[in-house]
XYZ file of C-alpha atoms in Angstrom:
457
model
C -40.552 41.424 38.635
C -41.999 40.295 35.325
C -40.624 39.595 31.874
C -41.250 42.389 29.388
C -39.823 40.420 26.470
C -38.030 37.065 26.338
C -34.431 36.165 25.632
C -33.301 35.612 22.052
C -33.871 31.871 21.358
C -30.541 31.780 19.516
C -28.728 33.184 22.569
C -30.378 30.584 24.818
C -28.775 27.835 22.716
C -25.359 28.887 23.996
C -26.217 30.701 27.259
C -28.777 28.370 28.886
C -30.653 29.108 32.151
C -28.645 28.572 35.343
C -29.532 26.691 38.510
C -28.909 28.578 41.767
C -26.461 26.715 44.033
C -26.678 27.086 47.788
C -23.512 28.496 49.342
C -22.264 29.938 46.047
C -21.405 33.642 45.690
C -23.178 35.568 42.918
C -22.721 39.023 41.391
C -24.671 41.223 38.987
C -23.700 40.258 35.455
C -21.568 42.746 33.551
C -24.166 42.436 30.774
C -27.056 43.502 33.046
C -28.043 47.016 31.997
C -30.560 48.876 34.208
C -32.484 51.800 32.700
C -35.524 53.889 33.548
C -38.687 54.720 31.643
C -41.299 57.007 33.214
C -39.682 56.601 36.634
C -39.833 52.795 36.467
C -36.737 50.590 36.489
C -36.149 47.931 33.845
C -33.274 45.489 33.499
C -31.882 44.379 30.128
C -29.366 41.621 29.473
C -27.065 42.655 26.610
C -26.038 39.026 26.034
C -29.345 37.117 26.203
C -31.431 40.178 25.094
C -34.095 39.522 27.760
C -35.752 42.533 29.418
C -37.404 42.581 32.849
C -39.751 45.034 34.503
C -38.462 45.251 38.078
C -41.902 46.365 39.350
C -40.412 48.532 42.058
C -37.909 45.948 43.298
C -34.268 46.980 43.669
C -31.655 45.684 41.270
C -29.167 43.586 43.308
C -25.736 45.091 43.596
C -22.915 43.687 45.755
C -21.992 39.961 45.531
C -23.956 37.736 47.911
C -24.038 34.071 48.883
C -27.167 32.177 47.863
C -28.838 30.500 50.830
C -31.782 28.166 51.354
C -33.980 31.081 52.372
C -33.447 32.626 48.937
C -35.337 29.845 47.106
C -38.253 31.289 45.181
C -36.882 34.809 45.606
C -36.054 37.554 43.115
C -32.389 36.554 43.455
C -33.091 32.992 42.325
C -35.081 34.230 39.333
C -32.229 36.544 38.331
C -29.694 33.731 38.668
C -31.794 31.486 36.440
C -31.976 34.177 33.732
C -28.232 35.043 33.936
C -28.751 38.557 35.313
C -26.862 37.280 38.360
C -23.844 35.041 37.702
C -21.274 33.251 39.834
C -18.657 35.586 41.240
C -15.782 33.765 39.523
C -17.419 33.626 36.072
C -15.339 35.028 33.201
C -18.182 36.628 31.271
C -16.025 37.743 28.378
C -14.940 34.136 27.840
C -18.593 33.034 27.935
C -19.446 35.685 25.331
C -16.530 34.763 23.057
C -17.426 31.074 23.243
C -21.079 31.811 22.504
C -20.252 33.882 19.427
C -17.885 31.220 18.118
C -20.587 28.554 18.338
C -23.284 30.803 16.871
C -21.140 31.624 13.851
C -20.742 27.922 13.157
C -24.524 27.487 13.407
C -25.076 30.382 10.980
C -22.796 29.024 8.264
C -24.474 28.023 5.020
C -22.932 26.925 1.722
C -22.457 29.584 -0.941
C -22.667 33.364 -0.881
C -25.840 35.110 0.174
C -24.711 38.738 -0.183
C -22.779 40.455 -3.008
C -21.691 44.091 -2.778
C -20.974 45.294 -6.306
C -19.102 48.479 -7.240
C -19.925 49.278 -10.885
C -17.516 52.217 -10.648
C -15.264 54.078 -8.237
C -16.063 57.361 -10.003
C -18.484 59.840 -8.432
C -20.257 63.059 -9.378
C -19.539 64.452 -5.900
C -16.251 65.112 -4.142
C -17.187 64.685 -0.485
C -14.577 66.348 1.686
C -14.491 63.315 4.029
C -14.611 60.519 1.408
C -12.574 57.448 2.394
C -12.011 56.750 -1.310
C -10.177 60.045 -1.898
C -7.187 59.460 -4.149
C -8.456 56.082 -5.358
C -8.089 55.374 -9.076
C -11.375 55.868 -10.947
C -12.322 52.581 -12.628
C -15.575 51.551 -14.303
C -16.565 47.937 -14.932
C -16.006 46.771 -18.499
C -18.557 44.633 -20.430
C -16.161 41.676 -20.140
C -16.007 42.051 -16.348
C -19.804 42.418 -16.194
C -20.116 38.992 -17.871
C -17.622 37.501 -15.398
C -19.518 39.007 -12.452
C -22.747 37.388 -13.643
C -21.003 34.029 -14.079
C -19.344 34.326 -10.657
C -22.680 34.941 -8.916
C -24.366 32.089 -10.804
C -21.607 29.646 -9.772
C -21.160 30.761 -6.135
C -24.567 31.790 -4.787
C -26.056 29.801 -1.933
C -29.134 27.676 -2.088
C -31.063 30.129 0.054
C -33.052 32.432 -2.201
C -33.120 35.192 -3.057
C -29.522 36.409 -2.984
C -28.924 39.956 -1.803
C -27.096 42.495 -3.947
C -25.867 45.858 -2.679
C -24.928 48.447 -5.315
C -22.104 50.644 -4.050
C -19.388 52.889 -5.454
C -18.197 55.513 -6.148
C -21.638 56.589 -7.197
C -23.437 53.494 -8.566
C -26.073 55.533 -10.430
C -23.391 56.758 -12.813
C -23.605 53.219 -14.233
C -27.287 52.418 -14.650
C -26.455 50.358 -17.742
C -24.098 48.109 -15.773
C -26.647 47.618 -12.979
C -29.265 46.757 -15.592
C -26.946 44.334 -17.429
C -26.089 42.398 -14.267
C -29.724 42.391 -13.129
C -30.895 41.137 -16.530
C -28.166 38.476 -16.648
C -29.190 37.085 -13.267
C -32.867 37.182 -14.203
C -32.197 35.316 -17.456
C -30.245 32.691 -15.499
C -33.171 32.174 -13.122
C -31.312 33.599 -10.112
C -33.805 35.218 -7.738
C -32.336 38.332 -6.160
C -33.230 41.441 -4.202
C -31.104 44.547 -4.219
C -30.304 47.581 -2.145
C -28.177 50.619 -2.953
C -25.913 53.112 -1.188
C -25.907 56.400 -3.094
C -25.845 60.166 -2.735
C -29.230 60.086 -4.502
C -28.565 63.071 -6.752
C -29.073 61.157 -10.002
C -32.471 59.660 -9.211
C -35.173 60.565 -11.725
C -38.420 58.975 -12.872
C -36.752 56.576 -15.322
C -34.277 55.458 -12.661
C -37.076 54.915 -10.157
C -38.861 52.725 -12.724
C -35.721 50.596 -13.080
C -35.424 50.350 -9.298
C -38.925 48.992 -8.845
C -38.653 46.876 -11.976
C -35.549 45.206 -13.381
C -33.295 45.985 -10.389
C -35.801 44.670 -7.812
C -34.583 47.320 -5.365
C -36.134 46.833 -1.924
C -34.242 49.493 0.007
C -31.863 52.397 -0.530
C -29.509 54.407 1.670
C -29.066 58.086 0.866
C -26.058 59.967 2.211
C -26.736 63.496 3.500
C -24.846 66.122 5.530
C -27.458 68.038 7.546
C -28.792 71.387 6.289
C -28.379 72.812 2.790
C -25.403 75.157 3.202
C -23.095 72.517 4.696
C -24.484 69.837 2.378
C -23.404 71.901 -0.662
C -19.933 72.514 0.786
C -19.322 68.932 1.888
C -20.735 67.115 -1.129
C -18.746 69.460 -3.375
C -20.507 68.378 -6.596
C -18.727 68.995 -9.868
C -21.856 70.845 -11.024
C -24.452 71.734 -8.381
C -28.131 71.824 -9.449
C -30.074 71.983 -6.178
C -29.255 68.352 -5.378
C -30.061 68.960 -1.696
C -33.784 69.375 -2.328
C -33.943 66.891 -5.203
C -32.501 64.121 -3.006
C -35.063 64.821 -0.291
C -37.856 64.807 -2.869
C -36.504 61.558 -4.321
C -36.606 59.994 -0.861
C -40.283 60.789 -0.622
C -41.058 59.521 -4.114
C -39.228 56.217 -3.613
C -41.027 55.715 -0.316
C -44.361 56.132 -2.114
C -43.275 53.413 -4.552
C -42.752 51.005 -1.650
C -38.952 51.209 -1.450
C -37.585 51.348 2.087
C -35.527 54.543 2.298
C -32.777 55.080 4.869
C -31.299 58.575 5.114
C -27.888 58.544 6.750
C -26.731 61.990 7.847
C -22.992 62.333 8.492
C -22.203 64.607 11.436
C -19.255 66.339 13.063
C -18.798 69.478 15.175
C -19.113 71.665 12.075
C -22.686 70.695 11.181
C -24.230 69.188 14.324
C -25.940 72.524 15.015
C -27.852 72.213 11.705
C -29.883 69.148 12.632
C -33.100 70.975 13.463
C -33.117 72.778 10.106
C -32.411 69.500 8.298
C -35.251 67.720 10.115
C -37.633 70.578 9.209
C -36.694 70.204 5.534
C -37.381 66.461 5.676
C -40.645 67.109 7.486
C -41.808 69.561 4.808
C -41.023 67.287 1.842
C -41.673 63.701 2.931
C -45.209 62.571 3.692
C -44.735 58.780 3.673
C -43.028 58.200 7.031
C -43.776 54.474 7.065
C -41.098 53.705 4.477
C -38.520 56.305 5.541
C -36.051 56.028 8.412
C -33.353 58.574 9.217
C -30.316 58.461 11.449
C -27.430 60.708 12.397
C -23.940 59.229 12.708
C -20.572 60.851 13.465
C -18.042 60.688 10.667
C -15.574 57.830 11.118
C -12.721 60.169 11.996
C -14.882 61.746 14.724
C -15.632 58.314 16.181
C -11.905 57.847 16.726
C -11.582 61.075 18.769
C -11.871 61.224 22.547
C -13.602 64.569 22.070
C -16.362 62.950 20.029
C -18.817 62.622 22.942
C -20.530 65.914 22.121
C -21.185 64.779 18.547
C -22.633 61.456 19.731
C -24.871 63.346 22.166
C -26.047 65.643 19.363
C -26.867 62.604 17.190
C -28.980 61.113 19.957
C -30.837 64.413 20.429
C -31.312 64.687 16.658
C -33.011 61.309 16.535
C -35.501 62.492 19.148
C -36.369 65.381 16.821
C -36.949 62.885 14.035
C -39.189 60.644 16.104
C -41.211 63.668 17.223
C -42.041 64.174 13.535
C -42.949 60.564 12.913
C -39.735 59.344 11.294
C -38.255 55.978 12.157
C -34.687 56.117 13.461
C -31.738 53.830 14.021
C -32.520 53.653 17.739
C -34.868 50.813 18.497
C -33.229 48.383 16.078
C -31.699 45.033 17.051
C -32.700 45.258 20.714
C -34.217 41.780 20.840
C -31.604 39.868 18.836
C -27.995 39.076 19.696
C -25.470 40.090 17.051
C -23.276 37.257 15.864
C -21.439 39.341 13.261
C -20.972 43.087 13.089
C -20.360 43.679 9.403
C -19.766 41.893 6.114
C -16.030 41.615 6.774
C -16.651 38.980 9.428
C -18.723 36.792 7.100
C -16.278 36.150 4.244
C -17.931 32.814 3.459
C -21.366 34.457 3.065
C -20.602 37.966 1.818
C -18.192 39.324 -0.777
C -17.357 42.687 -2.371
C -16.801 42.875 -6.123
C -14.746 45.860 -7.328
C -15.019 47.391 -10.837
C -11.974 45.428 -12.038
C -13.448 42.148 -10.733
C -11.252 41.853 -7.650
C -12.975 40.267 -4.636
C -12.691 41.815 -1.180
C -14.106 41.200 2.285
C -15.118 44.849 2.875
C -15.767 47.908 0.720
C -13.742 50.024 3.172
C -10.669 47.747 3.056
C -9.922 47.543 -0.646
C -6.156 47.545 -0.119
C -5.884 44.978 2.657
C -8.784 42.583 2.089
C -8.166 40.865 -1.270
C -9.817 37.437 -1.474
C -9.474 36.692 -5.178
C -11.200 37.761 -8.407
C -14.264 36.892 -10.488
C -12.167 35.082 -13.088
C -10.297 32.691 -10.785
C -12.608 32.737 -7.793
C -11.388 32.736 -4.170
C -7.601 32.515 -3.925
C -6.812 33.678 -0.390
C -8.619 30.924 1.555
C -6.374 31.250 4.606
C -7.455 34.883 4.960
C -11.112 33.858 4.837
C -10.588 31.339 7.642
C -8.843 34.024 9.691
C -11.681 36.519 9.174
C -14.336 33.974 10.107
C -12.844 33.477 13.571
C -14.285 35.821 16.222
C -11.780 38.458 17.264
C -10.680 38.184 20.939
C -11.836 41.192 22.951
C -9.273 43.870 23.691
C -8.192 43.972 27.325
C -9.963 47.290 27.894
C -13.211 45.764 26.582
C -13.317 42.494 28.523
C -15.476 43.802 31.384
C -17.653 46.161 29.311
C -21.456 45.913 29.483
C -21.698 46.696 25.782
C -19.293 44.030 24.532
C -22.104 42.233 22.603
C -22.984 45.555 20.925
C -19.777 46.798 19.352
C -17.058 44.206 18.777
C -15.202 44.762 15.491
C -12.729 42.655 13.554
C -9.035 43.478 13.982
C -8.553 44.992 10.535
C -11.486 47.382 10.808
C -10.450 50.980 9.995
C -13.249 52.397 12.175
C -12.048 52.861 15.742
C -14.311 54.302 18.424
C -12.623 56.291 21.189
C -15.789 56.972 23.201
C -17.592 53.720 22.471
C -18.976 53.267 25.988
C -20.580 56.700 25.915
C -22.171 56.218 22.511
C -23.246 52.612 23.104
C -24.879 53.577 26.402
C -26.747 56.425 24.694
C -27.854 54.351 21.676
C -28.900 51.346 23.746
C -30.795 53.460 26.279
C -32.716 55.203 23.492
C -33.424 51.925 21.722
C -34.673 50.256 24.894
C -36.871 53.202 25.820
C -38.526 53.125 22.396
C -39.129 49.374 22.634
C -40.515 49.641 26.177
C -42.805 52.553 25.318
C -44.223 50.664 22.337
C -45.037 47.722 24.534
C -46.462 49.522 27.520
C -48.546 51.800 25.315
C -50.033 48.910 23.381
C -48.458 49.824 20.019
C -45.664 47.245 20.097
C -45.710 43.591 19.142
C -46.236 42.417 22.746
C -48.006 45.128 24.695
C -47.420 45.018 28.449
C -50.454 45.860 30.527
C -51.178 46.068 34.224
C -53.393 43.536 36.031
C -56.507 45.451 34.986
C -55.510 45.267 31.327
C -54.521 48.941 31.142
C -51.352 50.038 29.420
C -48.892 51.980 31.589
C -49.305 55.727 31.001
C -46.551 58.263 31.753
């Protein structure tokens, strides 16, 4: 056995190495996740994030009692690294305690992230939009001034602050984005921005603003697989070949140094179109270094027990993307333990600003997550304290291997019915990518055999 990559230093602060005790019964940790690459077995700890190459040794299974003869053995090494834990250990309680401490460590004064909705209007009418039926509001000049003042008075000392432009379709309001960006610049507030958009309104002038005044570092474009379904699902008020123009825009922004993320929403109706969609991306985008793409089931599909086939299709689709040199979602966050899962769980660091100036904890929870407004500041402080507390695991989740991967706060509208299936698939893919990068010599810490040769499959 040898270490392929180490545990997350942050995780080790709250889950320190163990000492094997003679006469004590040990079991394989619920967070120990074995997987294979090229016929070789590896062992990953979902809590500490450490990964081991088993080098042909078997992964221990049934509980056993540690004896004097086991000193210096594989079993003792696995106990020390928390792959084996005492038989009576409540691992969910250990996880919950660790997350609670880590969130306290992470806390910093002031906001670091602002999600701003210049408008709730949109030039598309996506058939699955969670904002369907919402009143269309656009930020007034008076509210723009209040937003600038609110950010100036509440931002943290850590620079630069992060701004996410959201909507509606934020590019309907370039003037508002420019006004807020200019106001912060004039006030000496360093910021970087990102944007979530359908991408249909991007032109040369907009791209100049992105790389200039807006200081846009990354952008997420929402797509719906191949052209025919894209047209039907986006349901633009006036369609002018937006499908191809968005793909071209992705390539152009990548050339300008903006990190582009293409999110493709999937369900049973379009999951068969992935190959055509990937071909279209392949034909139009040459800069693969700054473009990543991922497939994700629509939220309503994630809540269905029948959603396994869609998750499987998404995993297969990402393999198609990687075969063509695109980066994908798989392979992210393997080495670091999550302490929060979305902005809603960091109400003292992240806030959503709606077009009317109301403050929320999440852009998806605009009815239930009111914190205050830009004129009066934070009003609902008790709600913020409640959100900042880690949510206890549901009973069905307490013994799950993937507990550190997918915990959500209690008010989250996204519920996953087949979470174990999808988490197993995503994590396996991510780990395989990380391992292959290392054993092939292309990763950050290449693993080589005793002769200095990378492992070849």
